[in-house]
JSON list of C-alpha atoms in Angstrom, two decimals:
[
{"chain": "A", "resi": 1, "resn": "MET", "atom": "CA", "xyz": [-0.11, -0.03, -0.17]},
{"chain": "A", "resi": 2, "resn": "GLU", "atom": "CA", "xyz": [1.28, 3.32, -0.80]},
{"chain": "A", "resi": 3, "resn": "LYS", "atom": "CA", "xyz": [1.97, 6.16, 1.91]},
{"chain": "A", "resi": 4, "resn": "GLU", "atom": "CA", "xyz": [-0.59, 8.48, 0.48]},
{"chain": "A", "resi": 5, "resn": "ASN", "atom": "CA", "xyz": [-3.62, 5.61, 0.48]},
{"chain": "A", "resi": 6, "resn": "VAL", "atom": "CA", "xyz": [-2.78, 4.72, 4.33]},
{"chain": "A", "resi": 7, "resn": "ILE", "atom": "CA", "xyz": [-5.70, 5.95, 6.32]},
{"chain": "A", "resi": 8, "resn": "THR", "atom": "CA", "xyz": [-5.18, 6.51, 10.01]},
{"chain": "A", "resi": 9, "resn": "GLN", "atom": "CA", "xyz": [-7.41, 6.16, 12.56]},
{"chain": "A", "resi": 10, "resn": "GLU", "atom": "CA", "xyz": [-8.23, 10.03, 12.92]},
{"chain": "A", "resi": 11, "resn": "LYS", "atom": "CA", "xyz": [-8.73, 10.27, 9.17]},
{"chain": "A", "resi": 12, "resn": "GLU", "atom": "CA", "xyz": [-11.33, 7.57, 9.18]},
{"chain": "A", "resi": 13, "resn": "LEU", "atom": "CA", "xyz": [-12.99, 9.12, 11.99]},
{"chain": "A", "resi": 14, "resn": "PHE", "atom": "CA", "xyz": [-13.40, 12.47, 9.84]},
{"chain": "A", "resi": 15, "resn": "ARG", "atom": "CA", "xyz": [-14.53, 10.86, 7.03]},
{"chain": "A", "resi": 16, "resn": "ARG", "atom": "CA", "xyz": [-17.35, 9.23, 9.38]},
{"chain": "A", "resi": 17, "resn": "ILE", "atom": "CA", "xyz": [-18.18, 12.47, 10.69]},
{"chain": "A", "resi": 18, "resn": "GLU", "atom": "CA", "xyz": [-18.27, 14.04, 7.03]},
{"chain": "A", "resi": 19, "resn": "ASN", "atom": "CA", "xyz": [-20.51, 10.88, 6.05]},
{"chain": "A", "resi": 20, "resn": "TRP", "atom": "CA", "xyz": [-22.81, 11.34, 9.01]},
{"chain": "A", "resi": 21, "resn": "ALA", "atom": "CA", "xyz": [-22.95, 15.20, 7.95]},
{"chain": "A", "resi": 22, "resn": "GLN", "atom": "CA", "xyz": [-23.66, 14.33, 4.36]},
{"chain": "A", "resi": 23, "resn": "GLU", "atom": "CA", "xyz": [-26.38, 11.63, 5.30]},
{"chain": "A", "resi": 24, "resn": "ARG", "atom": "CA", "xyz": [-28.22, 14.84, 7.19]},
{"chain": "A", "resi": 25, "resn": "ASN", "atom": "CA", "xyz": [-27.81, 17.21, 4.20]},
{"chain": "A", "resi": 26, "resn": "PHE", "atom": "CA", "xyz": [-25.36, 19.40, 5.76]},
{"chain": "A", "resi": 27, "resn": "PHE", "atom": "CA", "xyz": [-23.60, 20.24, 2.72]},
{"chain": "A", "resi": 28, "resn": "ASP", "atom": "CA", "xyz": [-26.48, 20.46, 0.50]},
{"chain": "A", "resi": 29, "resn": "ALA", "atom": "CA", "xyz": [-28.73, 23.27, -0.71]},
{"chain": "A", "resi": 30, "resn": "GLY", "atom": "CA", "xyz": [-30.92, 23.99, 2.25]},
{"chain": "A", "resi": 31, "resn": "GLY", "atom": "CA", "xyz": [-28.49, 22.73, 4.91]},
{"chain": "A", "resi": 32, "resn": "ALA", "atom": "CA", "xyz": [-25.90, 24.13, 6.91]},
{"chain": "A", "resi": 33, "resn": "THR", "atom": "CA", "xyz": [-24.36, 27.31, 6.18]},
{"chain": "A", "resi": 34, "resn": "LEU", "atom": "CA", "xyz": [-20.59, 28.12, 7.06]},
{"chain": "A", "resi": 35, "resn": "GLY", "atom": "CA", "xyz": [-21.65, 31.07, 9.20]},
{"chain": "A", "resi": 36, "resn": "ASP", "atom": "CA", "xyz": [-24.14, 28.91, 11.17]},
{"chain": "A", "resi": 37, "resn": "GLN", "atom": "CA", "xyz": [-21.59, 26.09, 11.57]},
{"chain": "A", "resi": 38, "resn": "ILE", "atom": "CA", "xyz": [-19.13, 28.58, 12.90]},
{"chain": "A", "resi": 39, "resn": "LEU", "atom": "CA", "xyz": [-21.44, 29.68, 15.60]},
{"chain": "A", "resi": 40, "resn": "LYS", "atom": "CA", "xyz": [-22.20, 26.10, 16.36]},
{"chain": "A", "resi": 41, "resn": "LEU", "atom": "CA", "xyz": [-18.58, 25.53, 17.14]},
{"chain": "A", "resi": 42, "resn": "GLY", "atom": "CA", "xyz": [-18.56, 28.67, 19.56]},
{"chain": "A", "resi": 43, "resn": "GLU", "atom": "CA", "xyz": [-21.43, 27.05, 21.38]},
{"chain": "A", "resi": 44, "resn": "GLU", "atom": "CA", "xyz": [-19.52, 23.99, 21.61]},
{"chain": "A", "resi": 45, "resn": "PHE", "atom": "CA", "xyz": [-16.39, 26.21, 22.66]},
{"chain": "A", "resi": 46, "resn": "GLY", "atom": "CA", "xyz": [-18.72, 27.78, 25.48]},
{"chain": "A", "resi": 47, "resn": "GLU", "atom": "CA", "xyz": [-19.13, 24.21, 26.84]},
{"chain": "A", "resi": 48, "resn": "LEU", "atom": "CA", "xyz": [-15.64, 23.60, 26.93]},
{"chain": "A", "resi": 49, "resn": "THR", "atom": "CA", "xyz": [-14.84, 26.62, 28.56]},
{"chain": "A", "resi": 50, "resn": "LYS", "atom": "CA", "xyz": [-17.56, 26.48, 31.40]},
{"chain": "A", "resi": 51, "resn": "HIS", "atom": "CA", "xyz": [-16.34, 22.99, 32.16]},
{"chain": "A", "resi": 52, "resn": "ALA", "atom": "CA", "xyz": [-12.77, 23.77, 32.22]},
{"chain": "A", "resi": 53, "resn": "VAL", "atom": "CA", "xyz": [-13.35, 26.73, 34.43]},
{"chain": "A", "resi": 54, "resn": "ARG", "atom": "CA", "xyz": [-15.13, 24.64, 37.01]},
{"chain": "A", "resi": 55, "resn": "SER", "atom": "CA", "xyz": [-12.53, 21.76, 36.66]},
{"chain": "A", "resi": 56, "resn": "GLU", "atom": "CA", "xyz": [-14.78, 19.32, 35.28]},
{"chain": "A", "resi": 57, "resn": "ASP", "atom": "CA", "xyz": [-14.32, 16.72, 32.54]},
{"chain": "A", "resi": 58, "resn": "ILE", "atom": "CA", "xyz": [-14.19, 18.01, 29.30]},
{"chain": "A", "resi": 59, "resn": "LYS", "atom": "CA", "xyz": [-14.01, 15.00, 26.90]},
{"chain": "A", "resi": 60, "resn": "ASP", "atom": "CA", "xyz": [-17.46, 15.35, 25.79]},
{"chain": "A", "resi": 61, "resn": "ASP", "atom": "CA", "xyz": [-16.97, 19.24, 24.76]},
{"chain": "A", "resi": 62, "resn": "LEU", "atom": "CA", "xyz": [-13.48, 18.54, 22.89]},
{"chain": "A", "resi": 63, "resn": "GLY", "atom": "CA", "xyz": [-15.54, 15.44, 20.99]},
{"chain": "A", "resi": 64, "resn": "ASP", "atom": "CA", "xyz": [-18.26, 17.76, 20.26]},
{"chain": "A", "resi": 65, "resn": "MET", "atom": "CA", "xyz": [-16.14, 20.53, 19.19]},
{"chain": "A", "resi": 66, "resn": "LEU", "atom": "CA", "xyz": [-14.00, 17.98, 16.76]},
{"chain": "A", "resi": 67, "resn": "VAL", "atom": "CA", "xyz": [-17.13, 17.07, 14.89]},
{"chain": "A", "resi": 68, "resn": "VAL", "atom": "CA", "xyz": [-18.33, 20.59, 14.08]},
{"chain": "A", "resi": 69, "resn": "LEU", "atom": "CA", "xyz": [-14.70, 21.58, 13.48]},
{"chain": "A", "resi": 70, "resn": "VAL", "atom": "CA", "xyz": [-14.76, 18.72, 10.60]},
{"chain": "A", "resi": 71, "resn": "ILE", "atom": "CA", "xyz": [-17.99, 19.97, 9.20]},
{"chain": "A", "resi": 72, "resn": "VAL", "atom": "CA", "xyz": [-16.83, 23.79, 9.16]},
{"chain": "A", "resi": 73, "resn": "ALA", "atom": "CA", "xyz": [-13.58, 22.40, 7.33]},
{"chain": "A", "resi": 74, "resn": "LYS", "atom": "CA", "xyz": [-15.91, 20.60, 4.87]},
{"chain": "A", "resi": 75, "resn": "LEU", "atom": "CA", "xyz": [-18.18, 23.53, 4.42]},
{"chain": "A", "resi": 76, "resn": "ALA", "atom": "CA", "xyz": [-15.30, 25.77, 3.77]},
{"chain": "A", "resi": 77, "resn": "GLY", "atom": "CA", "xyz": [-14.19, 23.46, 0.95]},
{"chain": "A", "resi": 78, "resn": "THR", "atom": "CA", "xyz": [-11.13, 21.77, 2.90]},
{"chain": "A", "resi": 79, "resn": "ASP", "atom": "CA", "xyz": [-10.58, 19.21, 5.43]},
{"chain": "A", "resi": 80, "resn": "LEU", "atom": "CA", "xyz": [-8.27, 18.97, 8.56]},
{"chain": "A", "resi": 81, "resn": "VAL", "atom": "CA", "xyz": [-5.78, 16.93, 7.11]},
{"chain": "A", "resi": 82, "resn": "GLU", "atom": "CA", "xyz": [-5.41, 19.57, 4.68]},
{"chain": "A", "resi": 83, "resn": "CYS", "atom": "CA", "xyz": [-5.36, 22.32, 7.37]},
{"chain": "A", "resi": 84, "resn": "VAL", "atom": "CA", "xyz": [-2.68, 20.58, 9.56]},
{"chain": "A", "resi": 85, "resn": "ARG", "atom": "CA", "xyz": [-0.31, 20.01, 6.54]},
{"chain": "A", "resi": 86, "resn": "VAL", "atom": "CA", "xyz": [1.16, 16.62, 7.73]},
{"chain": "A", "resi": 87, "resn": "ASN", "atom": "CA", "xyz": [2.34, 13.86, 5.62]},
{"chain": "A", "resi": 88, "resn": "LYS", "atom": "CA", "xyz": [-0.71, 12.02, 4.58]},
{"chain": "A", "resi": 89, "resn": "SER", "atom": "CA", "xyz": [0.49, 8.59, 6.15]},
{"chain": "A", "resi": 90, "resn": "GLU", "atom": "CA", "xyz": [1.03, 10.18, 9.29]},
{"chain": "A", "resi": 91, "resn": "ASN", "atom": "CA", "xyz": [-1.36, 10.11, 12.18]},
{"chain": "A", "resi": 92, "resn": "ILE", "atom": "CA", "xyz": [-2.32, 13.88, 12.84]},
{"chain": "A", "resi": 93, "resn": "PHE", "atom": "CA", "xyz": [-3.05, 13.77, 16.56]},
{"chain": "A", "resi": 94, "resn": "GLU", "atom": "CA", "xyz": [0.15, 11.97, 17.21]},
{"chain": "A", "resi": 95, "resn": "THR", "atom": "CA", "xyz": [2.31, 14.29, 14.84]},
{"chain": "A", "resi": 96, "resn": "ILE", "atom": "CA", "xyz": [0.59, 17.29, 16.92]},
{"chain": "A", "resi": 97, "resn": "ILE", "atom": "CA", "xyz": [1.93, 15.94, 20.45]},
{"chain": "A", "resi": 98, "resn": "LYS", "atom": "CA", "xyz": [5.33, 14.94, 18.95]},
{"chain": "A", "resi": 99, "resn": "GLU", "atom": "CA", "xyz": [6.06, 18.38, 17.52]},
{"chain": "A", "resi": 100, "resn": "CYS", "atom": "CA", "xyz": [4.76, 19.95, 20.96]},
{"chain": "A", "resi": 101, "resn": "GLU", "atom": "CA", "xyz": [6.97, 17.85, 22.68]},
{"chain": "A", "resi": 102, "resn": "ASN", "atom": "CA", "xyz": [9.89, 18.37, 20.52]},
{"chain": "A", "resi": 103, "resn": "LYS", "atom": "CA", "xyz": [9.54, 22.18, 21.27]},
{"chain": "A", "resi": 104, "resn": "GLU", "atom": "CA", "xyz": [9.17, 21.52, 24.84]},
{"chain": "A", "resi": 105, "resn": "TYR", "atom": "CA", "xyz": [5.82, 22.82, 24.82]},
{"chain": "A", "resi": 106, "resn": "PHE", "atom": "CA", "xyz": [4.46, 20.52, 27.89]},
{"chain": "A", "resi": 107, "resn": "GLU", "atom": "CA", "xyz": [7.36, 21.54, 29.97]},
{"chain": "A", "resi": 108, "resn": "ASN", "atom": "CA", "xyz": [7.00, 25.21, 29.26]},
{"chain": "A", "resi": 109, "resn": "THR", "atom": "CA", "xyz": [3.37, 25.28, 30.01]},
{"chain": "A", "resi": 110, "resn": "LEU", "atom": "CA", "xyz": [1.64, 25.35, 33.52]},
{"chain": "A", "resi": 111, "resn": "ASN", "atom": "CA", "xyz": [0.56, 21.87, 32.02]},
{"chain": "A", "resi": 112, "resn": "THR", "atom": "CA", "xyz": [-3.38, 23.06, 32.72]},
{"chain": "A", "resi": 113, "resn": "ILE", "atom": "CA", "xyz": [-6.15, 23.30, 30.40]},
{"chain": "A", "resi": 114, "resn": "LYS", "atom": "CA", "xyz": [-7.35, 26.78, 31.16]},
{"chain": "A", "resi": 115, "resn": "PRO", "atom": "CA", "xyz": [-4.52, 28.49, 29.53]},
{"chain": "A", "resi": 116, "resn": "GLU", "atom": "CA", "xyz": [-4.80, 26.11, 26.33]},
{"chain": "A", "resi": 117, "resn": "VAL", "atom": "CA", "xyz": [-8.55, 27.12, 26.63]},
{"chain": "A", "resi": 118, "resn": "LEU", "atom": "CA", "xyz": [-7.74, 30.64, 26.39]},
{"chain": "A", "resi": 119, "resn": "GLN", "atom": "CA", "xyz": [-5.55, 30.04, 23.41]},
{"chain": "A", "resi": 120, "resn": "ILE", "atom": "CA", "xyz": [-8.23, 28.25, 21.74]},
{"chain": "A", "resi": 121, "resn": "MET", "atom": "CA", "xyz": [-10.42, 31.39, 22.09]},
{"chain": "A", "resi": 122, "resn": "GLN", "atom": "CA", "xyz": [-7.78, 33.59, 20.32]},
{"chain": "A", "resi": 123, "resn": "TYR", "atom": "CA", "xyz": [-7.95, 31.07, 17.54]},
{"chain": "A", "resi": 124, "resn": "MET", "atom": "CA", "xyz": [-12.03, 31.01, 17.41]},
{"chain": "A", "resi": 125, "resn": "GLY", "atom": "CA", "xyz": [-11.65, 34.77, 16.95]},
{"chain": "A", "resi": 126, "resn": "ASP", "atom": "CA", "xyz": [-9.23, 34.45, 14.26]},
{"chain": "A", "resi": 127, "resn": "LEU", "atom": "CA", "xyz": [-11.77, 31.87, 12.72]},
{"chain": "A", "resi": 128, "resn": "ALA", "atom": "CA", "xyz": [-14.27, 34.61, 12.89]},
{"chain": "A", "resi": 129, "resn": "SER", "atom": "CA", "xyz": [-12.33, 37.33, 11.57]},
{"chain": "A", "resi": 130, "resn": "ALA", "atom": "CA", "xyz": [-11.17, 35.39, 8.46]},
{"chain": "A", "resi": 131, "resn": "PHE", "atom": "CA", "xyz": [-14.98, 34.70, 7.90]},
{"chain": "A", "resi": 132, "resn": "PHE", "atom": "CA", "xyz": [-15.81, 37.70, 7.80]},
{"chain": "A", "resi": 133, "resn": "GLN", "atom": "CA", "xyz": [-12.78, 38.93, 5.64]},
{"chain": "A", "resi": 134, "resn": "ASN", "atom": "CA", "xyz": [-13.49, 36.08, 3.22]},
{"chain": "A", "resi": 135, "resn": "ASP", "atom": "CA", "xyz": [-9.78, 34.73, 3.87]},
{"chain": "A", "resi": 136, "resn": "ASP", "atom": "CA", "xyz": [-8.72, 31.24, 3.83]},
{"chain": "A", "resi": 137, "resn": "LEU", "atom": "CA", "xyz": [-9.69, 29.44, 7.07]},
{"chain": "A", "resi": 138, "resn": "LYS", "atom": "CA", "xyz": [-7.33, 26.72, 6.93]},
{"chain": "A", "resi": 139, "resn": "GLU", "atom": "CA", "xyz": [-4.59, 28.43, 9.47]},
{"chain": "A", "resi": 140, "resn": "PRO", "atom": "CA", "xyz": [-7.30, 29.16, 12.03]},
{"chain": "A", "resi": 141, "resn": "LEU", "atom": "CA", "xyz": [-9.05, 25.70, 11.67]},
{"chain": "A", "resi": 142, "resn": "SER", "atom": "CA", "xyz": [-5.53, 24.15, 12.34]},
{"chain": "A", "resi": 143, "resn": "ASN", "atom": "CA", "xyz": [-4.65, 26.04, 15.18]},
{"chain": "A", "resi": 144, "resn": "ILE", "atom": "CA", "xyz": [-8.29, 25.10, 16.75]},
{"chain": "A", "resi": 145, "resn": "LEU", "atom": "CA", "xyz": [-7.42, 21.44, 16.21]},
{"chain": "A", "resi": 146, "resn": "VAL", "atom": "CA", "xyz": [-3.94, 21.66, 17.48]},
{"chain": "A", "resi": 147, "resn": "GLY", "atom": "CA", "xyz": [-5.34, 23.37, 20.74]},
{"chain": "A", "resi": 148, "resn": "LEU", "atom": "CA", "xyz": [-7.83, 20.49, 20.94]},
{"chain": "A", "resi": 149, "resn": "VAL", "atom": "CA", "xyz": [-5.11, 17.88, 20.73]},
{"chain": "A", "resi": 150, "resn": "ILE", "atom": "CA", "xyz": [-3.43, 19.61, 23.52]},
{"chain": "A", "resi": 151, "resn": "CYS", "atom": "CA", "xyz": [-6.24, 19.94, 25.59]},
{"chain": "A", "resi": 152, "resn": "ALA", "atom": "CA", "xyz": [-7.26, 16.15, 25.58]},
{"chain": "A", "resi": 153, "resn": "LYS", "atom": "CA", "xyz": [-3.41, 15.55, 26.38]},
{"chain": "A", "resi": 154, "resn": "LEU", "atom": "CA", "xyz": [-3.30, 17.79, 29.17]},
{"chain": "A", "resi": 155, "resn": "ALA", "atom": "CA", "xyz": [-7.06, 16.14, 30.19]},
{"chain": "A", "resi": 156, "resn": "GLY", "atom": "CA", "xyz": [-4.96, 12.55, 30.18]},
{"chain": "A", "resi": 157, "resn": "THR", "atom": "CA", "xyz": [-7.02, 11.47, 26.88]},
{"chain": "A", "resi": 158, "resn": "THR", "atom": "CA", "xyz": [-6.64, 11.88, 23.16]},
{"chain": "A", "resi": 159, "resn": "LEU", "atom": "CA", "xyz": [-8.72, 13.53, 20.88]},
{"chain": "A", "resi": 160, "resn": "GLN", "atom": "CA", "xyz": [-9.38, 10.54, 18.93]},
{"chain": "A", "resi": 161, "resn": "HIS", "atom": "CA", "xyz": [-11.07, 8.94, 22.00]},
{"chain": "A", "resi": 162, "resn": "CYS", "atom": "CA", "xyz": [-12.96, 12.20, 22.68]},
{"chain": "A", "resi": 163, "resn": "GLY", "atom": "CA", "xyz": [-14.04, 12.30, 18.90]},
{"chain": "A", "resi": 164, "resn": "GLU", "atom": "CA", "xyz": [-15.15, 8.78, 19.18]},
{"chain": "A", "resi": 165, "resn": "ILE", "atom": "CA", "xyz": [-17.50, 9.37, 22.21]},
{"chain": "A", "resi": 166, "resn": "ALA", "atom": "CA", "xyz": [-19.14, 12.27, 20.42]},
{"chain": "A", "resi": 167, "resn": "TYR", "atom": "CA", "xyz": [-19.37, 10.48, 17.00]},
{"chain": "A", "resi": 168, "resn": "ASN", "atom": "CA", "xyz": [-21.22, 7.30, 19.17]},
{"chain": "A", "resi": 169, "resn": "GLU", "atom": "CA", "xyz": [-23.80, 10.10, 20.63]},
{"chain": "A", "resi": 170, "resn": "ILE", "atom": "CA", "xyz": [-24.35, 11.67, 17.33]},
{"chain": "A", "resi": 171, "resn": "ARG", "atom": "CA", "xyz": [-24.32, 8.52, 15.07]},
{"chain": "A", "resi": 172, "resn": "PRO", "atom": "CA", "xyz": [-28.26, 7.57, 15.75]},
{"chain": "A", "resi": 173, "resn": "ARG", "atom": "CA", "xyz": [-29.26, 11.32, 15.92]},
{"chain": "A", "resi": 174, "resn": "LYS", "atom": "CA", "xyz": [-32.03, 12.65, 13.04]},
{"chain": "A", "resi": 175, "resn": "GLY", "atom": "CA", "xyz": [-33.28, 15.86, 12.58]},
{"chain": "A", "resi": 176, "resn": "LYS", "atom": "CA", "xyz": [-33.70, 18.49, 10.02]},
{"chain": "A", "resi": 177, "resn": "PHE", "atom": "CA", "xyz": [-32.64, 22.03, 9.10]},
{"chain": "A", "resi": 178, "resn": "ILE", "atom": "CA", "xyz": [-34.43, 24.82, 10.16]},
{"chain": "A", "resi": 179, "resn": "ASP", "atom": "CA", "xyz": [-33.04, 28.55, 8.65]},
{"chain": "A", "resi": 180, "resn": "GLY", "atom": "CA", "xyz": [-29.75, 26.96, 8.21]},
{"chain": "A", "resi": 181, "resn": "VAL", "atom": "CA", "xyz": [-29.23, 24.94, 11.62]},
{"chain": "A", "resi": 182, "resn": "PHE", "atom": "CA", "xyz": [-29.73, 21.32, 12.34]},
{"chain": "A", "resi": 183, "resn": "VAL", "atom": "CA", "xyz": [-32.69, 20.81, 14.67]},
{"chain": "A", "resi": 184, "resn": "LYS", "atom": "CA", "xyz": [-32.54, 17.26, 16.62]},
{"chain": "A", "resi": 185, "resn": "GLU", "atom": "CA", "xyz": [-35.68, 15.11, 16.05]},
{"chain": "A", "resi": 186, "resn": "ALA", "atom": "CA", "xyz": [-36.14, 15.06, 19.91]},
{"chain": "A", "resi": 187, "resn": "ASP", "atom": "CA", "xyz": [-36.20, 18.68, 19.78]},
{"chain": "A", "resi": 188, "resn": "LEU", "atom": "CA", "xyz": [-38.68, 19.26, 16.69]},
{"chain": "A", "resi": 189, "resn": "ASN", "atom": "CA", "xyz": [-41.67, 18.17, 19.20]},
{"chain": "A", "resi": 190, "resn": "GLN", "atom": "CA", "xyz": [-40.72, 20.65, 21.89]}
]
């Protein structure tokens, strides 16, 4: 098998998330909009922030952000593999951790999640700015992904694990789009 054809676990997770979103018409006319999905990413970031401030478990929040990040990248005409610019045969999450370890990132931080969450907040602002200025979204998407990977490591887990939790939760979920926003079937009858 050629290196370019190697599918790592996270790339397979990204593909499953994209397929889930495609089956629910996220990428079709009348489906999700890029702006609304960036807002959804902000909503999920709010959950991450709330739990980080309270020193609570953030695994679900990291996974939820990853799901939305994959969808945002697709709506922006790219994917997270392209954004991160790693060798296609490499494990993206492991590569990010290795690069941080090589730069002694973890030894030079407070080894706590809160400063990294603040860093992601800056990247979220960069994403919003790029969106409004019609700039390329790859760099802020990549930076957010790196921040999520680092937060997962600091939380004693992996972003792959967090993403799998989130995907397994949304996998059976059905719903429809109302004004560009996916509304869960359970919420339609309320």
